[in-house]
XYZ file of C-alpha atoms in Angstrom:
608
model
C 10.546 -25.805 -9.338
C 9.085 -27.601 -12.677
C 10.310 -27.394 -16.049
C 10.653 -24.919 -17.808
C 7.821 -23.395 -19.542
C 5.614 -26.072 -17.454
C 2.130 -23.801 -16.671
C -0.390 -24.342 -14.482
C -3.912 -23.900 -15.218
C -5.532 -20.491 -14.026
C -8.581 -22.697 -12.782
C -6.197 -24.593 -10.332
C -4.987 -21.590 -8.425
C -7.072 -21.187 -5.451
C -9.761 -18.030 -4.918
C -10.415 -16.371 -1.203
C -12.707 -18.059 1.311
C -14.868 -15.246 3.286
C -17.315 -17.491 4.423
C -16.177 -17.520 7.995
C -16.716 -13.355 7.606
C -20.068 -13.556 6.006
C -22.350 -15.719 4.039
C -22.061 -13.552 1.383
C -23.668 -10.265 0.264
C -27.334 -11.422 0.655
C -26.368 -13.372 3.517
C -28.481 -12.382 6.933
C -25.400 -12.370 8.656
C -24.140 -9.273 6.367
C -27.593 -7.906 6.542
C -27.690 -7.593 10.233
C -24.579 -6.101 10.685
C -25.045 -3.769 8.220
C -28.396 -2.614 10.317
C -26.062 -2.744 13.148
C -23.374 -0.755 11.704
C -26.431 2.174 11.710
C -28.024 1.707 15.344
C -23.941 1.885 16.222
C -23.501 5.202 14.724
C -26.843 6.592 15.655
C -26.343 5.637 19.182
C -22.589 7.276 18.819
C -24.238 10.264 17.517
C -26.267 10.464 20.375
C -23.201 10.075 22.606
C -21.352 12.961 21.064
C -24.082 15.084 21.653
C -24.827 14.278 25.198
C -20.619 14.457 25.947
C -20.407 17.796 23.892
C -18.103 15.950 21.810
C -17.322 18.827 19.070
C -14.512 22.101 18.607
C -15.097 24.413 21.377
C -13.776 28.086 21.422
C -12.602 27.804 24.838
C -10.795 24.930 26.959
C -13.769 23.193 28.811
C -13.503 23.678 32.555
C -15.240 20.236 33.838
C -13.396 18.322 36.255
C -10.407 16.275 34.657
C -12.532 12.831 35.819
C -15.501 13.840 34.092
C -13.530 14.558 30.960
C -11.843 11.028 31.068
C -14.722 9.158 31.814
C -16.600 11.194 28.658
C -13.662 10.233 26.876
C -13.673 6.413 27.586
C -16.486 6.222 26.592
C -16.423 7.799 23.068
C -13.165 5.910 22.735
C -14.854 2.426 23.473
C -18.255 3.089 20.810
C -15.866 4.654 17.852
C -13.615 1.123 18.422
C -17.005 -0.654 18.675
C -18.243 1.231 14.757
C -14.770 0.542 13.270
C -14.533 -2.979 14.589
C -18.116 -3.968 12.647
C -17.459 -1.355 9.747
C -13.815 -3.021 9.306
C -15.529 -6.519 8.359
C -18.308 -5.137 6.160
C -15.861 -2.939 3.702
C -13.228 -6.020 3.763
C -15.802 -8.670 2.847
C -17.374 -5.735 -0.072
C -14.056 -4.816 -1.368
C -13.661 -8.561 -1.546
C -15.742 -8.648 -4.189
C -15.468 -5.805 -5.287
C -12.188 -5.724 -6.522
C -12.386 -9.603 -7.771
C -14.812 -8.801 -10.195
C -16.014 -5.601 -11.581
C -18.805 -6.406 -13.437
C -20.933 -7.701 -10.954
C -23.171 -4.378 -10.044
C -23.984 -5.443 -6.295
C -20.627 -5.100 -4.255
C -20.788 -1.480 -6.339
C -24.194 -0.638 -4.993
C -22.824 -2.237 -1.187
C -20.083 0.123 -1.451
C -21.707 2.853 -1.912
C -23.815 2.307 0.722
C -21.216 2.003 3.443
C -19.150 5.199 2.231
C -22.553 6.766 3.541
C -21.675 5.502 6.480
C -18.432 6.099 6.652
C -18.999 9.715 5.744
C -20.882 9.871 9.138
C -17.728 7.910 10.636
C -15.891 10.447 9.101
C -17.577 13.125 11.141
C -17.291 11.755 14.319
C -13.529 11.999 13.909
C -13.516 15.222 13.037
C -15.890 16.141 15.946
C -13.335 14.009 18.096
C -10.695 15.979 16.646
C -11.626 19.012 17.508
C -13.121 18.192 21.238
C -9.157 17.169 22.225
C -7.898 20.026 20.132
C -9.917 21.760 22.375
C -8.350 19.735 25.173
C -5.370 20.611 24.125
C -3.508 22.561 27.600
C -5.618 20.001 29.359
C -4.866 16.385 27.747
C -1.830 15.591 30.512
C -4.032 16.186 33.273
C -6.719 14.163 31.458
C -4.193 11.434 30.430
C -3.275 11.359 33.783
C -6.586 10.718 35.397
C -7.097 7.984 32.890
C -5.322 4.846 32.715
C -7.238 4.123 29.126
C -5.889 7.789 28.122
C -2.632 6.583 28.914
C -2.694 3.898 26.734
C -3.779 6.175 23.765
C -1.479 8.763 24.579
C -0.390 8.937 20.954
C -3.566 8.751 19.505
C -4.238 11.640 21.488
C -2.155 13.861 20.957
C -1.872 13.114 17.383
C -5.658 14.182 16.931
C -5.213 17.673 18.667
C -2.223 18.141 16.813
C -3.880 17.534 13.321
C -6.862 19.177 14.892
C -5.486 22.340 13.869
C -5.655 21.844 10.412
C -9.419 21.447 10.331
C -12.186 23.297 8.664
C -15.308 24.226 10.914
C -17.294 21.066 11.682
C -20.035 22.463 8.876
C -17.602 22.321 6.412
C -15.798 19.577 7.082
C -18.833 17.510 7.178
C -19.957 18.484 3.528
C -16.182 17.923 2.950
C -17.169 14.058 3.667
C -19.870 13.845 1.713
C -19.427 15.325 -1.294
C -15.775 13.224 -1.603
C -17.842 10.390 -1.923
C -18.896 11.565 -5.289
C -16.136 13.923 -5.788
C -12.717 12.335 -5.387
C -13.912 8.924 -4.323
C -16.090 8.470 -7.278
C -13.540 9.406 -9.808
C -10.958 7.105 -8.029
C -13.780 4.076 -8.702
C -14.335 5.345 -11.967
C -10.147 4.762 -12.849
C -10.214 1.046 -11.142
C -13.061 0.344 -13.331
C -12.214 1.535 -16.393
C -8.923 -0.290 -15.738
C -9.882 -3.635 -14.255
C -12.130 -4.012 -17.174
C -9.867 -3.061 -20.099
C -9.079 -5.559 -22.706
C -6.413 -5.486 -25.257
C -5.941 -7.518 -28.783
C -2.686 -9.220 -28.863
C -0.852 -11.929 -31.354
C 0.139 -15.005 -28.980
C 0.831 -18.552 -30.823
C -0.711 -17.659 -33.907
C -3.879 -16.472 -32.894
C -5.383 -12.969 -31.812
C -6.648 -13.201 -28.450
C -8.355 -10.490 -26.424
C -6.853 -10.829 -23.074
C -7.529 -8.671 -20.070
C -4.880 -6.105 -19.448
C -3.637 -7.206 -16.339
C -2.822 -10.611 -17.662
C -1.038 -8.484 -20.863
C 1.081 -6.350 -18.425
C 2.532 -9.484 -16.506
C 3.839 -10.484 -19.791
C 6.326 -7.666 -19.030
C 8.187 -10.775 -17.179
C 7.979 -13.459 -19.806
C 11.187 -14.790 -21.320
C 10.195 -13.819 -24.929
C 11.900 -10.501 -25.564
C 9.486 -9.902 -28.676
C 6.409 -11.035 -26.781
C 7.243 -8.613 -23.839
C 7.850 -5.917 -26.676
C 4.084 -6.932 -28.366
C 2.364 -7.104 -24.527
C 4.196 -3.408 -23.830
C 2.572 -1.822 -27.031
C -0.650 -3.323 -26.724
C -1.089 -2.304 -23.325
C -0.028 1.362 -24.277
C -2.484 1.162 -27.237
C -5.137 -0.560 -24.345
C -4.636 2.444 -22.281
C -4.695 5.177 -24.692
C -7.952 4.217 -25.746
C -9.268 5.422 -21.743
C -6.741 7.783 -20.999
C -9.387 10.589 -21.517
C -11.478 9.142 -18.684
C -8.601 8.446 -16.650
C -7.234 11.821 -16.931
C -10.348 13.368 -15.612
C -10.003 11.150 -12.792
C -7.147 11.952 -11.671
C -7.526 15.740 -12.104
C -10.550 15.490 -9.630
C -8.677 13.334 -7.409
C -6.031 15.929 -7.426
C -8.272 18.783 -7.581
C -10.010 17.746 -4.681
C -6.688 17.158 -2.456
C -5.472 20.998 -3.375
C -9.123 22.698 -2.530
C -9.131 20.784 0.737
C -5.600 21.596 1.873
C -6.074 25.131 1.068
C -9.398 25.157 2.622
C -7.680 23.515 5.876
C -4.464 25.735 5.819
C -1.770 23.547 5.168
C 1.167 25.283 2.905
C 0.816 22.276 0.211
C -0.897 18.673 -0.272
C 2.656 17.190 1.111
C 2.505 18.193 4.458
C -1.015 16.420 5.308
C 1.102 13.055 3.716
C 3.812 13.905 6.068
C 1.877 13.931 8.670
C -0.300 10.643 7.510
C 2.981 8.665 7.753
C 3.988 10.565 11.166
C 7.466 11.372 9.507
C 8.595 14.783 9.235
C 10.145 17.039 6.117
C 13.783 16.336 7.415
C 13.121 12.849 7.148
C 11.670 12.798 3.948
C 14.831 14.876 2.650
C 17.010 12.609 3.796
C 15.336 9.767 2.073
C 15.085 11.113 -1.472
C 18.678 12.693 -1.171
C 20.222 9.605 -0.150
C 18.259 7.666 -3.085
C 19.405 10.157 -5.318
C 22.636 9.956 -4.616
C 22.405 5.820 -5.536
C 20.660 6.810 -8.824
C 24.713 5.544 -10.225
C 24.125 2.121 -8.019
C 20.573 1.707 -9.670
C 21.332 2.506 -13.197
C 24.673 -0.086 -13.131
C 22.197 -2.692 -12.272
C 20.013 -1.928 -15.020
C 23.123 -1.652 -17.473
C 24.813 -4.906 -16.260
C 20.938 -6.884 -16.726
C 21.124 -4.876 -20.352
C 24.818 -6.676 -21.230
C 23.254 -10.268 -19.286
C 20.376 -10.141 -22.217
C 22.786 -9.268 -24.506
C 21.433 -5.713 -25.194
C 23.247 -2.248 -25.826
C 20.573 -0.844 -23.245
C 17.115 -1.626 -22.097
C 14.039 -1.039 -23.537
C 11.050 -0.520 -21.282
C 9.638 -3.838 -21.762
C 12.516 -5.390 -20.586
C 12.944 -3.689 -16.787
C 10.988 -6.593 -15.681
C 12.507 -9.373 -18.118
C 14.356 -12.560 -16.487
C 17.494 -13.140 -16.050
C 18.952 -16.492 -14.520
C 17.926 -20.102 -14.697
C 15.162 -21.027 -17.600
C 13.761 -23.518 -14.782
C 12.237 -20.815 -12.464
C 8.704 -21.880 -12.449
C 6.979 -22.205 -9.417
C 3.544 -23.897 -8.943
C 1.411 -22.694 -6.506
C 2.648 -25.943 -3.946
C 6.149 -24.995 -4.475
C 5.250 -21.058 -4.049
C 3.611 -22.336 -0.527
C 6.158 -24.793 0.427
C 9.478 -22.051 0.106
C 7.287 -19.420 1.585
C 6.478 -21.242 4.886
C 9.551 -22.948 5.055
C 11.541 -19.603 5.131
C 9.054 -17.666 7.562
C 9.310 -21.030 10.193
C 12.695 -20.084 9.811
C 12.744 -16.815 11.084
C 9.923 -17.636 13.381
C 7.351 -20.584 14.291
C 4.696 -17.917 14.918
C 5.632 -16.555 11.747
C 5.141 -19.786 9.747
C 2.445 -20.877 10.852
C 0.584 -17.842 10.121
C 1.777 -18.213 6.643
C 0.570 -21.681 6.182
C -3.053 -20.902 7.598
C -2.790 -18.397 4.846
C -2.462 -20.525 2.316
C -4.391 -23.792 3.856
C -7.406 -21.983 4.937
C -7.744 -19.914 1.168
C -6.887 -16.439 2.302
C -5.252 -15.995 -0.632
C -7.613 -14.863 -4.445
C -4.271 -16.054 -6.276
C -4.604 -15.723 -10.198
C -5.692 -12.892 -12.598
C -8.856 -13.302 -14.293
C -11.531 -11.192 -15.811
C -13.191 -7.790 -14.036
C -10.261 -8.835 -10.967
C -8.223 -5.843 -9.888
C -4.698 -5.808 -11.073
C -1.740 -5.521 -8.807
C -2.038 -7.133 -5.139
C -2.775 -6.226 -1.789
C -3.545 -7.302 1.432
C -6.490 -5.966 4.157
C -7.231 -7.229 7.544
C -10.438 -8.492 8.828
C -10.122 -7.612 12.084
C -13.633 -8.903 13.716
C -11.848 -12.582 12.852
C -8.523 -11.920 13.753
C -7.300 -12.584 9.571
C -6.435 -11.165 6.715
C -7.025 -11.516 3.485
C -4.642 -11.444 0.371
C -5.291 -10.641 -3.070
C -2.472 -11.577 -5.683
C -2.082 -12.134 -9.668
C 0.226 -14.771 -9.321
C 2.204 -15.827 -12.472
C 4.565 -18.730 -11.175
C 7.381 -16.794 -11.334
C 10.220 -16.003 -9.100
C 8.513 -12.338 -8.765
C 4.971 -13.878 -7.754
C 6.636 -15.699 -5.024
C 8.130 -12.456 -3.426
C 4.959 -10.744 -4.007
C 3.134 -13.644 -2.265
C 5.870 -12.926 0.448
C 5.758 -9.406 0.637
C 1.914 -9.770 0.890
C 1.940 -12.156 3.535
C 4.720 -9.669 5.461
C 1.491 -7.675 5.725
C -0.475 -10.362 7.268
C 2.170 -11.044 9.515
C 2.398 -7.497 10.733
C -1.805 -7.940 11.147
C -0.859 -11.611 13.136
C 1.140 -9.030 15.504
C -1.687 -6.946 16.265
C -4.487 -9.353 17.072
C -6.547 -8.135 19.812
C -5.366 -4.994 20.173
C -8.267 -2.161 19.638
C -9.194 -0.638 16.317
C -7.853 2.784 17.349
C -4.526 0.859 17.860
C -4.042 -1.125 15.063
C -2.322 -0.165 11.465
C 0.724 1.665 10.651
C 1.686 4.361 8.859
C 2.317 3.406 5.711
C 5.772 4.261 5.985
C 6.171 1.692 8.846
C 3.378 -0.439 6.887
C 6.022 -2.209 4.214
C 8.307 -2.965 7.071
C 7.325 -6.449 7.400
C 6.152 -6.657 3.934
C 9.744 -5.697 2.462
C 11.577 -7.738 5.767
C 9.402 -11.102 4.459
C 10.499 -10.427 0.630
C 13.959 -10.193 1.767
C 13.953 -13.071 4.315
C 12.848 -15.305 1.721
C 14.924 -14.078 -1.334
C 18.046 -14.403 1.304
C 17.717 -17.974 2.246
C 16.572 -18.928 -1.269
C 19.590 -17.431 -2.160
C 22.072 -20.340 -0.055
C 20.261 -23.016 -1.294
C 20.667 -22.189 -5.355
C 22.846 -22.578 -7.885
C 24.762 -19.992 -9.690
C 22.061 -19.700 -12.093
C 19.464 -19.695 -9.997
C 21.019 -17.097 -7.732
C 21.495 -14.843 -10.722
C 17.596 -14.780 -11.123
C 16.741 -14.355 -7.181
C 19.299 -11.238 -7.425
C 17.473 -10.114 -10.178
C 14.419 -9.921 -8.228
C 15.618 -8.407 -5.760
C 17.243 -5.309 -7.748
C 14.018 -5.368 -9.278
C 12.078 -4.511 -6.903
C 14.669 -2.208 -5.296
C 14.789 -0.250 -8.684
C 10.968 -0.001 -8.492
C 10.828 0.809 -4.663
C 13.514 3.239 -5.126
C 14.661 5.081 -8.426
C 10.765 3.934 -10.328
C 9.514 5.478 -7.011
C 11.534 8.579 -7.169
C 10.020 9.093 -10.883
C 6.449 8.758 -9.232
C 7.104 11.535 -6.643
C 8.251 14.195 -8.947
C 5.417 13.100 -11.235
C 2.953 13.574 -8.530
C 4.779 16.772 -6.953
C 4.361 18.664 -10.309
C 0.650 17.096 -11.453
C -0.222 18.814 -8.112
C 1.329 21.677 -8.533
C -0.039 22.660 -11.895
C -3.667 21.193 -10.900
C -3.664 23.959 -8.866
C -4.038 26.376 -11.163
C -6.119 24.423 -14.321
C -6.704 20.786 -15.034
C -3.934 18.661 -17.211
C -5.035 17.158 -20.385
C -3.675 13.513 -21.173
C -0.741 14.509 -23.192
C 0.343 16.898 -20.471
C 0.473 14.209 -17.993
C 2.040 11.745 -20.575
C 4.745 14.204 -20.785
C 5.294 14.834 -17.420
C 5.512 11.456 -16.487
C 8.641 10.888 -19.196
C 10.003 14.002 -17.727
C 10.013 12.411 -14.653
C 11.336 8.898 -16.223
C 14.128 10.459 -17.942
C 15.376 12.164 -14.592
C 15.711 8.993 -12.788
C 15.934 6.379 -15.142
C 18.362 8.560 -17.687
C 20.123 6.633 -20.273
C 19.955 3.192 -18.327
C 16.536 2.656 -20.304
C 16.382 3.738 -24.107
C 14.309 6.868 -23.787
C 12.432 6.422 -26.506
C 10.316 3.686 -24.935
C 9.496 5.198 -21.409
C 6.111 4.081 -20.165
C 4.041 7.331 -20.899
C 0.825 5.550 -19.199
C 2.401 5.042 -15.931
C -0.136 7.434 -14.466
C -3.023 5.750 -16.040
C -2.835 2.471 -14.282
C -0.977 2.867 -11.075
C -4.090 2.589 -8.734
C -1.951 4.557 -6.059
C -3.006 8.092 -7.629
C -6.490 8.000 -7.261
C -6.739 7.763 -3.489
C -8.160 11.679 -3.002
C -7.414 11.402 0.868
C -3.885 9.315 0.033
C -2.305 11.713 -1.673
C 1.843 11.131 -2.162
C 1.403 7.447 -1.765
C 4.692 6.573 -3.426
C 7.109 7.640 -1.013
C 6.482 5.390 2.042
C 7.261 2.057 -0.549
C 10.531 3.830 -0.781
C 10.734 4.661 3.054
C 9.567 1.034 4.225
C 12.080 -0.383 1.339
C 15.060 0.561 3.132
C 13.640 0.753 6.482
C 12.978 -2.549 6.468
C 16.387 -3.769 4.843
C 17.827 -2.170 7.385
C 16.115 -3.886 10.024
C 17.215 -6.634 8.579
C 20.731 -6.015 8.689
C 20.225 -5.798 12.362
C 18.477 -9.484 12.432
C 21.613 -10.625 10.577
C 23.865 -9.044 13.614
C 21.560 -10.693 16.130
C 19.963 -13.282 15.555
C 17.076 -15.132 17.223
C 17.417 -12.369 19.869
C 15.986 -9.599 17.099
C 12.628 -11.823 16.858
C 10.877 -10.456 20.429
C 11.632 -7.085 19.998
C 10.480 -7.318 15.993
C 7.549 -8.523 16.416
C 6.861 -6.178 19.571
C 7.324 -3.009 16.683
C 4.989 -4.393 14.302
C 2.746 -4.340 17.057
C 2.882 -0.813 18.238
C 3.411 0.810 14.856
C -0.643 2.067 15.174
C 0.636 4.175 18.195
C 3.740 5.722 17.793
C 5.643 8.305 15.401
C 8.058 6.358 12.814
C 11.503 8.632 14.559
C 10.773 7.396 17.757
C 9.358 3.544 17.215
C 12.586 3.634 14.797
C 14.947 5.310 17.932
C 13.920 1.864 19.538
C 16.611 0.345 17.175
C 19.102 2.940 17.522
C 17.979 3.878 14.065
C 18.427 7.357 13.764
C 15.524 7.915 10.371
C 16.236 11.917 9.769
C 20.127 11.161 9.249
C 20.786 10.263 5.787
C 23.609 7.900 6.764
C 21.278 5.301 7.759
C 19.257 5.267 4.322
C 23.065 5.436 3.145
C 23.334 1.623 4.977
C 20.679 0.477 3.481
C 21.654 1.440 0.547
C 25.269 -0.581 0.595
C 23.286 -3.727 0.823
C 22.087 -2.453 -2.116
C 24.513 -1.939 -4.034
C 26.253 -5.271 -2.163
C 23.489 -7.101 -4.496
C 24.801 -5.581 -7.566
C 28.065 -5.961 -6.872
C 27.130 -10.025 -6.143
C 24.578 -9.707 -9.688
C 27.508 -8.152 -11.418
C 30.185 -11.320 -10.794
C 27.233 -13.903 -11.817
């Protein structure tokens, strides 16, 4: 750690290398496979038709080989499309969300949402053909040792197959999302990413972008933190009209379609998305409402550390603990990869290829997407990790939690596209396991001060993962709800997202400075076919504290059968990959345990 209020240069923080994906976006390389990516869906086209791969109205009578063998064989060319379409949209979105002023990776992107419309299709046709299948699929799984293998896949497509619209319909579905919902969930990341704001720093008035003004929200300087917070508001106002119409199409467009498909409410289709059920999700939120108490103690107690009456917005994020918590980007590296060697070798080293070999785009800039994330590149076995790293103690865990992801992509390598992912309420398991891992054995090394300020980013991202969360879903659960009757103008949604502050936060924040624009800017909204995407943070949160309580019981023999989860979270319902564990996910008492560790922290944050 330097000294404090050392900086490092933006220019010195290193950008992603996709050259070992493609040349670039004029590159022949990108070219070709972007012809190839066509021929691959014409020819699966061709397949379906020749397999009668659609809905039928009665269970198809062919011979239980014949319907495996047609069945391998779709299975092997929709692996071979999403294998080459999985490198062209990683390598576009690349740029795309590094810099939104450049028109080309806009135009590329368009062009492959044509083709994924098609892709699109071909699931549903899939869908439908083992929907169809349905009383059949365990003599057809039986005949097929490949079936076996994607048993879950399977069955998971007839199940949802029920929930379709004809194949007509659901094909226009696809396309006109692409400039319904999708569009308008484009238009919100580029009115954002490109925003810049007019504020007062060291005399001057700079124009900064806004991302770089929001992670002011972590600076020392109460009164700069209190400038960034009402520029930004006065930054987003000026495109809230914009954004608003964004999201009521996104929203729109997830209520017409689950009408249209028969599901009771937009919910049920996230549900399903994350394989968890509505018992599960109850016990969840009730246990997390039950710790609202254990949440808003922390937030009082970091209130009397800054030597406040109560917190203001802009200081939620504020540190607390040692001045000297600045991290260059070596330092971020060095802690990171020490701490995942630690837990495993495999583990480390994938972290230190992550960082040696420039997967990482680390610093904000200009037209870059705020936030982070990180996407897989499956064709080369990588992934690739965007950031807007800030040399904090909070950049480090999100470098951390981001590289959990990549680790959790590490345990999948080779497996087919079908079979990869997660849910993406078993997605943040690693991600939330590698924040923790590292915060915990930071934590042994440090002083009392420093230990104050590694608490404090842990309860801080526990009070966004869990009560900030909690604010999100009944924000969301009521946006849809009255979308479905008219649209919501800007103040409407302002209003209901203070609502929703001032039911979870209550007096722990002064309630005249709730964050009205949290709608505006949270990127997690505009996904039309994402809907609910709040939820599984708070899900994989605990889940994955949890897990690590177990780790902390066993020790080096937890690592096998850890790693051997992260791998089969693409096939597998979150109850029973959970069940695994003993973990019991639809009995509040276990998000109950993870919530004691919890409030163990605050206890711990309260004595420092």
């Amino acid at each position: 750690m330097s000294e404090a209020g050392a900086t490092t240069p933006q220019q010195e923080l290193p950008r992603w290398d996709l050259t070992n994906v493609y040349s670039g976006l004029e590159g022949e390389d990108y070219r070709s496979d972007l012809a190839r990516l066509e021929a691959l869906l014409s020819a699966c086209e061709t397949q379906f038709d020749e397999c009668d791969i659609r809905r039928h109205a009665a269970t198809p009578s062919d011979d239980a080989a014949v319907l495996a063998n047609s069945l391998e064989r779709v299975l092997e060319s929709v692996n071979e499309v999403a294998l080459v379409f999985d490198a062209l949209e990683g390598i576009v979105y690349a740029y795309f969300t590094t810099d939104s002023y450049d028109p080309q990776p806009a135009r590329e992107l368009s062009k492959l949402e044509r083709f994924d419309v098609r892709r699109r299709q071909l699931g549903v046709r899939l869908e439908g053909w083992l929907g169809s299948l349905d009383a059949r699929l365990d003599e057809v799984i039986t005949t097929s040792r490949m079936a076996q293998e994607y048993e879950d896949f399977l069955r998971r497509s007839a199940e949802r197959s029920r929930f379709r619209m004809g194949e007509d319909l659901e094909a226009l579905a696809a396309e006109l999302c692409v400039d319904g919902g999708g569009a308008f969930g484009k238009l919100q990341g580029n009115l954002t990413s490109q925003l810049k704001v007019s504020l007062e720093r060291d005399g001057q008035i700079k124009e900064l972008p806004i991302a770089e003004v929001h992670n002011l929200c972590s600076h020392a300087d109460r009164e700069l933190r209190r400038c960034a917070y009402e520029a930004e508001c006065k930054g987003w106002a000026s495109v809230r009209t914009g954004v608003a119409a964004s999201l009521n199409s996104v929203k729109g467009t997830a209520v017409t379609l689950a009408r249209r498909r028969g599901r009771s409410e937009v919910l049920d289709e996230a549900l399903e998305d994350n394989r968890i059920d509505r018992r599960t999700l109850d016990a969840l939120l009730g246990a997390i409402r039950e710790a609202f108490p254990i949440f808003r103690c922390y937030l009082q107690s970091k209130a009397t550390k800054l030597g406040l009456k109560r917190l203001a917005w802009w200081d939620l994020m504020a540190p607390v603990g040692s001045a000297d918590q600045h991290f260059t980007w070596q330092q971020a590296r060095e802690l990171i990869v020490e701490r995942f060697a630690g837990f495993s070798e495999e583990m480390g080293s994938m972290a230190a290829a992550a960082f040696d070999r420039n997967w990482i785009d680390a610093g904000p800039r200009d037209g870059k997407r705020g936030g982070a994330f990180c996407m897989s590149i499956s064709r080369v076995e990588e992934s690739r990790i965007l950031a807007n790293f800030d040399h904090t103690i909070d950049g480090v865990s999100t470098l951390a939690h981001e590289l959990g992801h990549a680790f959790h992509n590490h345990c999948q390598r080779g497996l087919p596209m079908l079979l990869r992912g997660a849910p993406m309420t078993l997605a943040e398991t690693a991600s939330i396991f590698c924040e923790t891992l590292v915060a915990e054995a930071a934590l042994a090394d440090a002083d009392p001060g420093q230990q104050l300020g590694i608490l404090e980013t842990q309860l801080s991202g526990a009070t966004q993962v869990c009560l900030d969360i909690s604010s999100r879903f009944l924000f969301e659960s009521r946006v849809i709800e009255r979308r479905a009757a008219s649209e919501l103008s800007p103040d409407e949604l302002c209003e209901l997202m203070r609502t929703a502050q001032a039911e979870t936060y209550a007096d722990a924040v002064d309630a005249d400075t709730y964050h009205p624009y949290m709608w505006l800017w949270k990127p997690h909204y505009y996904v039309f076919d994402g809907n609910y995407y709040n939820f599984p943070y708070a899900f994989g949160h605990l889940f994955g504290l949890g897990l690590y309580a177990l780790y902390r019981e066993h020790g080096v023999g937890f690592v096998d059968r850890y790693t051997e989860l992260l791998r089969d979270t693409g096939r597998g319902d979150a109850a029973t990959l959970a069940a695994r564990f003993g973990i019991d996910i639809r009995d509040r008492a276990f998000w109950q345990t993870s919530l004691r560790m919890v409030e163990e922290q605050v206890a711990r944050y309260e004595e420092l």
